[in-house]
Backbone as JSON, one array per atom type, in Angstrom:
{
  "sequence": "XXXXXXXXXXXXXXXXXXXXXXXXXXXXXXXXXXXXXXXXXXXXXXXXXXXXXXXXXXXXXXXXXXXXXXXXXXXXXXXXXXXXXXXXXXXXXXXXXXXXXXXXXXXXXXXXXXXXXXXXXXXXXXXXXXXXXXXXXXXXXXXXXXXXXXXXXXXXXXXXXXXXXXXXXXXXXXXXXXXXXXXXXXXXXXXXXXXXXXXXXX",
  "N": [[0.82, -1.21, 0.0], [1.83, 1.07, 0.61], [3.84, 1.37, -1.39], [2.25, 1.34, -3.53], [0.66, 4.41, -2.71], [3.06, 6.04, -2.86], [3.79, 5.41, -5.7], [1.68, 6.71, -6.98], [1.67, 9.35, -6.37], [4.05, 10.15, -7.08], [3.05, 10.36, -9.77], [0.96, 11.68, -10.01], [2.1, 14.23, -9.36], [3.94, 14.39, -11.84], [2.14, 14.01, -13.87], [0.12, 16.49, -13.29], [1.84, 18.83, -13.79], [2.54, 18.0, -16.51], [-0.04, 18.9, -17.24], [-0.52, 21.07, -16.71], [0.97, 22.55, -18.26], [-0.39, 22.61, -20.59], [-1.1, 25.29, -21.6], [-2.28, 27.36, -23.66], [-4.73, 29.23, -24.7], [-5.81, 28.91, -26.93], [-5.59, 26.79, -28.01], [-6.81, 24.91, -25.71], [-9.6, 25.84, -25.69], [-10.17, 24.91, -28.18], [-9.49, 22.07, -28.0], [-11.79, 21.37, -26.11], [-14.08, 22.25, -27.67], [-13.58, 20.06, -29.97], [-13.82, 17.78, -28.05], [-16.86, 18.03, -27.41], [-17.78, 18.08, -29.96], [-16.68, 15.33, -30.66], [-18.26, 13.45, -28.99], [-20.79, 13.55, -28.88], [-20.87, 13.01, -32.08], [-20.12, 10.01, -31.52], [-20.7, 8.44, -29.14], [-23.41, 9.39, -28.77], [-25.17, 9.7, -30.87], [-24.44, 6.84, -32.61], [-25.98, 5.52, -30.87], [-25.05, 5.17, -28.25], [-25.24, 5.89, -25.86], [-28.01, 6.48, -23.65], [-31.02, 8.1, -23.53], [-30.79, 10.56, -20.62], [-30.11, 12.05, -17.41], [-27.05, 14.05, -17.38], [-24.03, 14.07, -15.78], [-21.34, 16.69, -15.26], [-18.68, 18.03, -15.01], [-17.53, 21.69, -12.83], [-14.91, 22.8, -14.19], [-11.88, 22.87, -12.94], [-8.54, 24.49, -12.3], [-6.18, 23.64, -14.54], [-7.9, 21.52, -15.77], [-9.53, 20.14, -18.42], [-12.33, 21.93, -20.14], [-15.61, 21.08, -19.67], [-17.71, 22.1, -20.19], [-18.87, 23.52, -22.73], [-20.11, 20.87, -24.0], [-22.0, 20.31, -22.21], [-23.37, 22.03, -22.07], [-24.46, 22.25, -24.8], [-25.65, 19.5, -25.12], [-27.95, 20.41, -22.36], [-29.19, 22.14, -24.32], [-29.8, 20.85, -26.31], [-29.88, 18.33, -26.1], [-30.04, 14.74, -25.75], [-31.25, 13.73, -27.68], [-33.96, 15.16, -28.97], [-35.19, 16.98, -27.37], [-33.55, 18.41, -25.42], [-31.52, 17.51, -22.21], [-31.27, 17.19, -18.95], [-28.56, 18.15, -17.04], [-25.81, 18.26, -14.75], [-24.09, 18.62, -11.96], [-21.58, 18.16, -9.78], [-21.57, 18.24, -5.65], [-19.46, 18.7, -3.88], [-18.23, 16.22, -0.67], [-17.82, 15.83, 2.73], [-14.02, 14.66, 2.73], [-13.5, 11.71, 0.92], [-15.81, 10.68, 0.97], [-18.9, 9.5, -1.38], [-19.59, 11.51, -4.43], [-22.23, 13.81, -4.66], [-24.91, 15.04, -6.75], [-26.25, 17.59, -8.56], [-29.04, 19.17, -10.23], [-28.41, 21.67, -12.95], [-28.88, 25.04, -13.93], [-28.05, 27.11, -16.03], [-28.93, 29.15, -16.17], [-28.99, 30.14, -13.44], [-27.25, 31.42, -10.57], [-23.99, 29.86, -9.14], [-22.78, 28.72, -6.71], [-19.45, 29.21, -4.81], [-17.59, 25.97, -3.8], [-16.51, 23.48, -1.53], [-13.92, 23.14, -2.07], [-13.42, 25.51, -3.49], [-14.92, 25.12, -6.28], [-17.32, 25.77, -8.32], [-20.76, 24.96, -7.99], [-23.94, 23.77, -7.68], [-27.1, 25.8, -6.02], [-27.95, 24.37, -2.82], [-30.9, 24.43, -3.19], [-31.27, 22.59, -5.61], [-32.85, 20.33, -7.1], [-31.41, 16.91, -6.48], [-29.68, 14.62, -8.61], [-29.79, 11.36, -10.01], [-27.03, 10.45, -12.21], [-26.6, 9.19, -15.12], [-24.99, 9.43, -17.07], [-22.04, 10.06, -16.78], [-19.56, 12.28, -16.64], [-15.63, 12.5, -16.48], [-13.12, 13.71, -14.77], [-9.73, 14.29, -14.73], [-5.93, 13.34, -13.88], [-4.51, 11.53, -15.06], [-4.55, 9.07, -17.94], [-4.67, 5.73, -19.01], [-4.02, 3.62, -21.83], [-5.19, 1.18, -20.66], [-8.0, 1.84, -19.37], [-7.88, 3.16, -16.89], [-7.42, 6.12, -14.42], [-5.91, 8.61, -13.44], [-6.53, 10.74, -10.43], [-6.71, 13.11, -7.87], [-6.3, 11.87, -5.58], [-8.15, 12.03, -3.41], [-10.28, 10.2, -3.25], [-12.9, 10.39, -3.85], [-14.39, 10.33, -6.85], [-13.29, 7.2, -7.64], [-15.05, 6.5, -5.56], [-17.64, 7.65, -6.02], [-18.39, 6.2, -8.75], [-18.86, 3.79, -7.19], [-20.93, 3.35, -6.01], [-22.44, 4.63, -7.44], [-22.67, 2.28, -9.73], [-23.76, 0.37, -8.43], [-26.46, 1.06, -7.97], [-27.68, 1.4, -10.86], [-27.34, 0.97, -14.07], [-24.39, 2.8, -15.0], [-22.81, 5.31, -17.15], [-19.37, 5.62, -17.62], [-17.49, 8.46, -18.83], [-13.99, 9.52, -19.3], [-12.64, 13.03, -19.31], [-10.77, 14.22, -21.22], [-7.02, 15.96, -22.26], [-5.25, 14.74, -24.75], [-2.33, 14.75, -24.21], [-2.34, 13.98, -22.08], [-2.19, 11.5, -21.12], [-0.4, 8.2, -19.85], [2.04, 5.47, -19.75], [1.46, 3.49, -18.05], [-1.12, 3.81, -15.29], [-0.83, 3.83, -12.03], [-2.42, 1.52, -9.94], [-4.86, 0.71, -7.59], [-7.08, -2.19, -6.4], [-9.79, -1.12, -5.61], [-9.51, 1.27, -7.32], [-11.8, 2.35, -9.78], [-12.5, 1.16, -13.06], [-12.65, 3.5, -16.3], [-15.48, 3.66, -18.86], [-15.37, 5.1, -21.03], [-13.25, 7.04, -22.89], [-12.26, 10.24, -23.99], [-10.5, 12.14, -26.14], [-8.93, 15.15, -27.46], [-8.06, 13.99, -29.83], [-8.99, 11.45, -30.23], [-11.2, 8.24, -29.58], [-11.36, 6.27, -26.76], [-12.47, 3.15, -26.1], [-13.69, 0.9, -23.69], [-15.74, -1.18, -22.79], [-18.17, -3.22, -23.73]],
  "CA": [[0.0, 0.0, 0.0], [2.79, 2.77, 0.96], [4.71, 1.37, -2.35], [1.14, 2.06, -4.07], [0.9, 5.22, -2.58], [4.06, 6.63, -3.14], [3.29, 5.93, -6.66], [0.62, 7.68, -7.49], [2.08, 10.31, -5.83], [4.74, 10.71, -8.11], [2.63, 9.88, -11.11], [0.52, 12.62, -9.87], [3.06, 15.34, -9.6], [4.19, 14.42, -12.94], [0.74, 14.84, -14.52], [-0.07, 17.86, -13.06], [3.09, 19.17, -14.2], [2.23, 17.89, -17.89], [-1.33, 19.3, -18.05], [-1.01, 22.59, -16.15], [1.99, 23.11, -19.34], [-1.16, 23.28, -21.42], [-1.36, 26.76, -21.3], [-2.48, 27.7, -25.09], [-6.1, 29.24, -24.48], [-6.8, 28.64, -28.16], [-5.37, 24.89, -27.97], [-7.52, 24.78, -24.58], [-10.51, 26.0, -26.73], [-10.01, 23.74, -29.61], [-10.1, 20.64, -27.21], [-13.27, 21.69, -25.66], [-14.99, 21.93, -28.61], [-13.38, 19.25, -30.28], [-14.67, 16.51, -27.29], [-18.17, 18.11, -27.54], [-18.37, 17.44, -31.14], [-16.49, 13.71, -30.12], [-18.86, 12.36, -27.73], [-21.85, 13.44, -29.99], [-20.75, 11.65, -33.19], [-19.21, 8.73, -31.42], [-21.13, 7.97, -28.09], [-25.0, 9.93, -28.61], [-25.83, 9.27, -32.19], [-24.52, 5.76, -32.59], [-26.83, 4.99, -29.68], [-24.02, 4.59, -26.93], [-25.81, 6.62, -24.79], [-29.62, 6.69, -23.56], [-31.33, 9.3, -22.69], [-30.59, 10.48, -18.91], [-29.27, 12.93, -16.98], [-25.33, 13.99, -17.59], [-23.38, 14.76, -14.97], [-20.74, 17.04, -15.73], [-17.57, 19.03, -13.67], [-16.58, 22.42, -13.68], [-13.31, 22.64, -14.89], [-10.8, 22.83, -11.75], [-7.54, 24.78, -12.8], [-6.34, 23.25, -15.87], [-8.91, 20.7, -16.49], [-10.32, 20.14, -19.82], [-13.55, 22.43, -19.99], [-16.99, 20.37, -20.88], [-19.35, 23.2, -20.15], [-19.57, 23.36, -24.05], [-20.84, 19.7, -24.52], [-22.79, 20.52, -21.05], [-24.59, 23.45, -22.34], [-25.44, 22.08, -25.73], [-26.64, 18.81, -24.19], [-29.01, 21.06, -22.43], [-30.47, 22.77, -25.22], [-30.39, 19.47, -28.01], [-30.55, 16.72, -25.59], [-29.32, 13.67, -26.35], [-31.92, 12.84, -28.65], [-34.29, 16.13, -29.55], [-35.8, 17.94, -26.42], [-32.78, 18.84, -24.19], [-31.69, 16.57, -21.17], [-31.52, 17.21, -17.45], [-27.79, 18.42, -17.12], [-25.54, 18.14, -13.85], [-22.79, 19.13, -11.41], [-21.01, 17.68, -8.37], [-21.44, 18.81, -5.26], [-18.7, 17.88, -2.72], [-18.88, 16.32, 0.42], [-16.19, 15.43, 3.29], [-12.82, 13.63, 1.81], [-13.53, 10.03, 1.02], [-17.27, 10.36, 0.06], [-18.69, 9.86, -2.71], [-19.88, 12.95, -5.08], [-24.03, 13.75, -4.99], [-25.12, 15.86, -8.07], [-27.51, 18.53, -8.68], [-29.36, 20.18, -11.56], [-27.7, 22.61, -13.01], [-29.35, 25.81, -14.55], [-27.13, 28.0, -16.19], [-29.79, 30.93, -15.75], [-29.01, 30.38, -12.3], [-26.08, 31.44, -9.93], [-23.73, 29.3, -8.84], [-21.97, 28.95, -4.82], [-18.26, 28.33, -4.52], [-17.93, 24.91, -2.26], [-15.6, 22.98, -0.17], [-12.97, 23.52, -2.95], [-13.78, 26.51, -4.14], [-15.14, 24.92, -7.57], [-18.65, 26.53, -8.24], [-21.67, 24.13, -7.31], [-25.05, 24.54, -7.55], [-27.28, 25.57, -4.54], [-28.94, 22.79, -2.07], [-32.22, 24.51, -3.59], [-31.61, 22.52, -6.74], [-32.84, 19.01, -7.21], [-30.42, 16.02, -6.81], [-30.2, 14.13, -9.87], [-28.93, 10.28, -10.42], [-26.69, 10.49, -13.39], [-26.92, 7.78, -16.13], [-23.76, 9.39, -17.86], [-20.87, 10.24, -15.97], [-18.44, 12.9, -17.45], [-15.0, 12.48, -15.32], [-12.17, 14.81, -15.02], [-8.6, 13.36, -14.32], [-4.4, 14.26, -14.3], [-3.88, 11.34, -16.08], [-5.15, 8.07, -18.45], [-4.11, 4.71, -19.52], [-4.99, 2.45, -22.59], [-6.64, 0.54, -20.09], [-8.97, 2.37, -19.0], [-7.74, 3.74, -15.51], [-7.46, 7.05, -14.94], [-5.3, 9.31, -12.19], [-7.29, 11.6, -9.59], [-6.0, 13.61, -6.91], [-5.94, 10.92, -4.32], [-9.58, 12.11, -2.36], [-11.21, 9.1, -3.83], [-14.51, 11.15, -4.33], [-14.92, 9.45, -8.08], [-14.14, 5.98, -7.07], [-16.84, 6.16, -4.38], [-18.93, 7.59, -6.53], [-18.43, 5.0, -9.2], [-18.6, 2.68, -6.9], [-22.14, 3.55, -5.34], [-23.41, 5.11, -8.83], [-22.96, 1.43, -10.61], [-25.06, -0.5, -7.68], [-27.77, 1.46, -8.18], [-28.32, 1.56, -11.87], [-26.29, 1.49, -15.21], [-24.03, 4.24, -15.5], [-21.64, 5.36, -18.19], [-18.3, 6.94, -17.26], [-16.54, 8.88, -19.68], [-12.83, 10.45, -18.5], [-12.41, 13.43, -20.64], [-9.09, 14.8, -21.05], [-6.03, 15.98, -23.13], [-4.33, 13.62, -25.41], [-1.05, 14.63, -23.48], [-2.39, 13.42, -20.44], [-1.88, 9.54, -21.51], [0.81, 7.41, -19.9], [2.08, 4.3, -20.19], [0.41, 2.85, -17.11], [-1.35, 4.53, -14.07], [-0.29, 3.17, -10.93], [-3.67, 1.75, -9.38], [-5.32, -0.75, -7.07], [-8.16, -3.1, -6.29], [-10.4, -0.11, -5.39], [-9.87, 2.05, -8.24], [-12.59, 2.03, -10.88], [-12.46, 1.7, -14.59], [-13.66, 4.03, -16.91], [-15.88, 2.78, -20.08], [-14.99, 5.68, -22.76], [-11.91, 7.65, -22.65], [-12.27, 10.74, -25.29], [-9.53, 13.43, -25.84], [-9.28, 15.97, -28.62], [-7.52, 13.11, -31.15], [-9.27, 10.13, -30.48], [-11.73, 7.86, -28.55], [-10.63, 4.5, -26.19], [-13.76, 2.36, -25.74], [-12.98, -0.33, -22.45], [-16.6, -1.86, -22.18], [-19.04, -3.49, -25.43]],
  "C": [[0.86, 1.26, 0.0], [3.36, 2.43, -0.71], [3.81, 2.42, -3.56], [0.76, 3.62, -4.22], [1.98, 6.49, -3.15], [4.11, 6.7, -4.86], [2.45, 6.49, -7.89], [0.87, 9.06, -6.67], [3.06, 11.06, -7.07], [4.21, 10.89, -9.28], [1.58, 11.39, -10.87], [1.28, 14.41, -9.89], [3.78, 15.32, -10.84], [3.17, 14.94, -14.1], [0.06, 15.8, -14.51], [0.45, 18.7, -13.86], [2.52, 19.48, -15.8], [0.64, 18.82, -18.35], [-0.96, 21.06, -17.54], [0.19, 23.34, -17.17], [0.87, 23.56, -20.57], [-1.67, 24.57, -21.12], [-2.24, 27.67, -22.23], [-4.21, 27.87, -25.02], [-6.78, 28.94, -26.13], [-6.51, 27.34, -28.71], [-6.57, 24.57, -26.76], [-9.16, 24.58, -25.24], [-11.12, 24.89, -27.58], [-10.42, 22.36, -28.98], [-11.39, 20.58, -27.16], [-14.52, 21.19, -26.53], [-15.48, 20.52, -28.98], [-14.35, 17.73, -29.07], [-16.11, 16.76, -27.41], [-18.53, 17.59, -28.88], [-17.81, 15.4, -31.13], [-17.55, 13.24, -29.7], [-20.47, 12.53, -28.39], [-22.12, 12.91, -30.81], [-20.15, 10.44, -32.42], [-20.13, 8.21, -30.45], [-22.67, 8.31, -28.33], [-25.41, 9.28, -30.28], [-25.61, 8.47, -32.68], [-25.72, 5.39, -31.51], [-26.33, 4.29, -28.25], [-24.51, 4.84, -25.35], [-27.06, 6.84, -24.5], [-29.98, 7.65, -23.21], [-31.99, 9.35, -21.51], [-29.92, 11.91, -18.9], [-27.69, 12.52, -16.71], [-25.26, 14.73, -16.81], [-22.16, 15.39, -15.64], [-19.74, 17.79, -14.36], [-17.38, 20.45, -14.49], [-15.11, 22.52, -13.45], [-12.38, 23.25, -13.42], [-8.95, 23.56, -12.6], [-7.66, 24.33, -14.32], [-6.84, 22.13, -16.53], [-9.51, 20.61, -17.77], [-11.71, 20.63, -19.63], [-14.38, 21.5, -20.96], [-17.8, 20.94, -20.76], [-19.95, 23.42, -21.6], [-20.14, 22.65, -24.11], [-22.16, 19.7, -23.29], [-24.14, 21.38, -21.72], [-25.6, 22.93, -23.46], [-26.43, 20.61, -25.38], [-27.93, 19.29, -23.55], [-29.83, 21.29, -22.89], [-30.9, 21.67, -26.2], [-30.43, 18.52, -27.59], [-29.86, 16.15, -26.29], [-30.33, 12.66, -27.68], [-32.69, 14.59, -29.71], [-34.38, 17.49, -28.55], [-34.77, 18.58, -25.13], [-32.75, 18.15, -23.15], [-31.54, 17.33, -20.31], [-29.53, 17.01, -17.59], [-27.03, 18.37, -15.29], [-24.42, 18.32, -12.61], [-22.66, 18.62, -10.29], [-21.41, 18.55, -7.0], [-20.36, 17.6, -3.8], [-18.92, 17.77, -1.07], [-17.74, 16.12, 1.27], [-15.61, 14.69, 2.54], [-13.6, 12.59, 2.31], [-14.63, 9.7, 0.58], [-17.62, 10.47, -1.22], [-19.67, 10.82, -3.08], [-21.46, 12.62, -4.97], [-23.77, 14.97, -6.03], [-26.22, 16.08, -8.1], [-27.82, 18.96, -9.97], [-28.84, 21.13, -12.11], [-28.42, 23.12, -14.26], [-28.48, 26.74, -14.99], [-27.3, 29.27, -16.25], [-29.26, 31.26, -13.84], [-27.25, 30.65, -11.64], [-25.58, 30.38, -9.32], [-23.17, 29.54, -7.29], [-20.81, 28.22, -4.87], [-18.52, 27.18, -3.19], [-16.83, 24.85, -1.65], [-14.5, 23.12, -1.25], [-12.98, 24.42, -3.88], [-14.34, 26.39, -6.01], [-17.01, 25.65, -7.19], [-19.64, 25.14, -8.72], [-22.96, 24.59, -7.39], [-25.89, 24.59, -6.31], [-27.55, 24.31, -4.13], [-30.25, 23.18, -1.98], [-32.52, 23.53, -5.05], [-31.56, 20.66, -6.7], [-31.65, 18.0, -7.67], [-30.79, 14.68, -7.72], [-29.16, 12.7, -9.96], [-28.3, 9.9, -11.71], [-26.6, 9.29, -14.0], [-25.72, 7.83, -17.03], [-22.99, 10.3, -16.85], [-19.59, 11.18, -16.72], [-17.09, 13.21, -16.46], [-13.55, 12.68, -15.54], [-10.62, 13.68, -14.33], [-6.88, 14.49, -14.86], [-4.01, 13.19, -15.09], [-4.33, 9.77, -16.68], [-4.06, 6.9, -18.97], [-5.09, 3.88, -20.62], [-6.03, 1.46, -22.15], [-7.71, 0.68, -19.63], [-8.82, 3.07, -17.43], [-7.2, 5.34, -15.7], [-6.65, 7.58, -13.19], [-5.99, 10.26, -11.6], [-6.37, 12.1, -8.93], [-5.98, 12.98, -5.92], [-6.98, 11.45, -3.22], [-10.15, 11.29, -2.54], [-12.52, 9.59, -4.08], [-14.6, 10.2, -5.73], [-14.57, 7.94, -7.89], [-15.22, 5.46, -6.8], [-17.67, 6.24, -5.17], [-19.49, 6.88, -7.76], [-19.42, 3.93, -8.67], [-20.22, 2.82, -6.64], [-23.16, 3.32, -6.48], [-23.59, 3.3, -9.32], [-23.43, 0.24, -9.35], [-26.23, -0.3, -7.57], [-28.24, 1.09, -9.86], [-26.98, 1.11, -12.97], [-26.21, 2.77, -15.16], [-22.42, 3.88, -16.33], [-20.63, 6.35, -17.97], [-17.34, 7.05, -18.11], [-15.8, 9.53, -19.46], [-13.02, 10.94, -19.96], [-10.62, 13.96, -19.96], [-8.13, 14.64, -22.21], [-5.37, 14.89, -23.61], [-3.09, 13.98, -24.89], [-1.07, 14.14, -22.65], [-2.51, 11.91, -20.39], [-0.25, 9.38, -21.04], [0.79, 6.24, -19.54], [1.15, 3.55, -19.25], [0.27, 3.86, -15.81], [-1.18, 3.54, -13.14], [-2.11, 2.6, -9.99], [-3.58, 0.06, -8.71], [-6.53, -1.59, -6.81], [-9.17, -2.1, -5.9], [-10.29, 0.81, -6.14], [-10.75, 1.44, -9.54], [-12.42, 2.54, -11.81], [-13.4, 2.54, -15.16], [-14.4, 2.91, -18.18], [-15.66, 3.54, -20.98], [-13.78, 6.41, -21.9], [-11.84, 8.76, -23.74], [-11.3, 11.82, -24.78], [-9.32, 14.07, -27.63], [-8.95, 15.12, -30.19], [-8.44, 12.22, -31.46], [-10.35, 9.84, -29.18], [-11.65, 6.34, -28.61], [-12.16, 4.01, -25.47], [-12.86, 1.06, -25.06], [-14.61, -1.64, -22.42], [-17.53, -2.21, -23.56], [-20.4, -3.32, -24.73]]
}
């Protein structure tokens, strides 16, 4: 466990490193887009995806922004009429994430990590698609966090209740050879980044 530890520690301070170099607001941009128009042709209009409420993050430092694919989701739905859209809200370390509605008419409230959250006036919503932020990915489908386990858990919880579909988004720089992980980290099932998309699950 300490060996474990120790590396994802390093693997974490390396990936950081690598993403927070993406600096290029009109490479930053370009991604953005780029995965919104990805996960549309590849995952929604094959029929990868049912229609449900998408959870989504906002973007933490240099995270890959999905408020684009968020927003238009909203308005075009995953089919015609606009879906039921969604945001984290955090709870003590170690738990896992609950998720709220998210109106974009409406104001948001910095939280327990100063990421912006929507109030605890806004209905909590069981997501069916999973959009999930990371420092760093592997061909296999594992993906590097900041070591709070919040997405684990909430993996772990989310797929005893229902089918759910978790897609890490993130920079095609942010791939390496293997992430350091253990019997308690959960796989993703898509993997999309501005080049390409890694399907783990049929």
């Amino acid at each position: 466990m300490t060996d474990l530890r120790a590396a994802k520690d390093a693997a974490r301070a390396q990936a950081r490193a690598r993403r927070d170099s993406l600096s290029d607001d009109r490479m930053r941009a370009f991604a953005a887009d780029a995965l919104r128009d990805r996960f549309l042709e590849e995952l929604v209009r094959p029929g990868f995806i049912a229609d449900g409420p998408v959870a989504g993050y906002w973007p933490l430092g240099s995270e890959l922004d999905v408020r684009p694919l968020l927003l238009h989701l909203r308005t075009g739905g995953l089919k015609t009429g606009g879906c039921s859209i969604a945001l984290p809200v955090s709870g003590p370390r170690g738990q896992a994430l609950i998720f709220r509605d998210w109106d974009p008419a409406l104001p948001l409230a910095a939280g327990r990590y100063g990421i912006q959250e929507p109030g605890a006036d806004r209905p909590e919503v069981v997501p069916a698609v999973l959009l999930v932020p990371m420092l760093a990915f592997d061909r296999s489908g594992h993906r590097l966090g900041y070591g709070a386990g919040y997405y684990d858990r909430t993996l772990d919880a989310l797929r005893a209740i229902r089918p759910v579909l978790a897609v890490g988004m993130a920079f095609a720089a942010q791939e390496m050879d293997a992430v350091p992980c253990g019997a308690h980290d959960e796989r993703l099932d898509w993997i999309l980044t501005e080049r390409e998309t890694l399907r783990f699950t049929q």
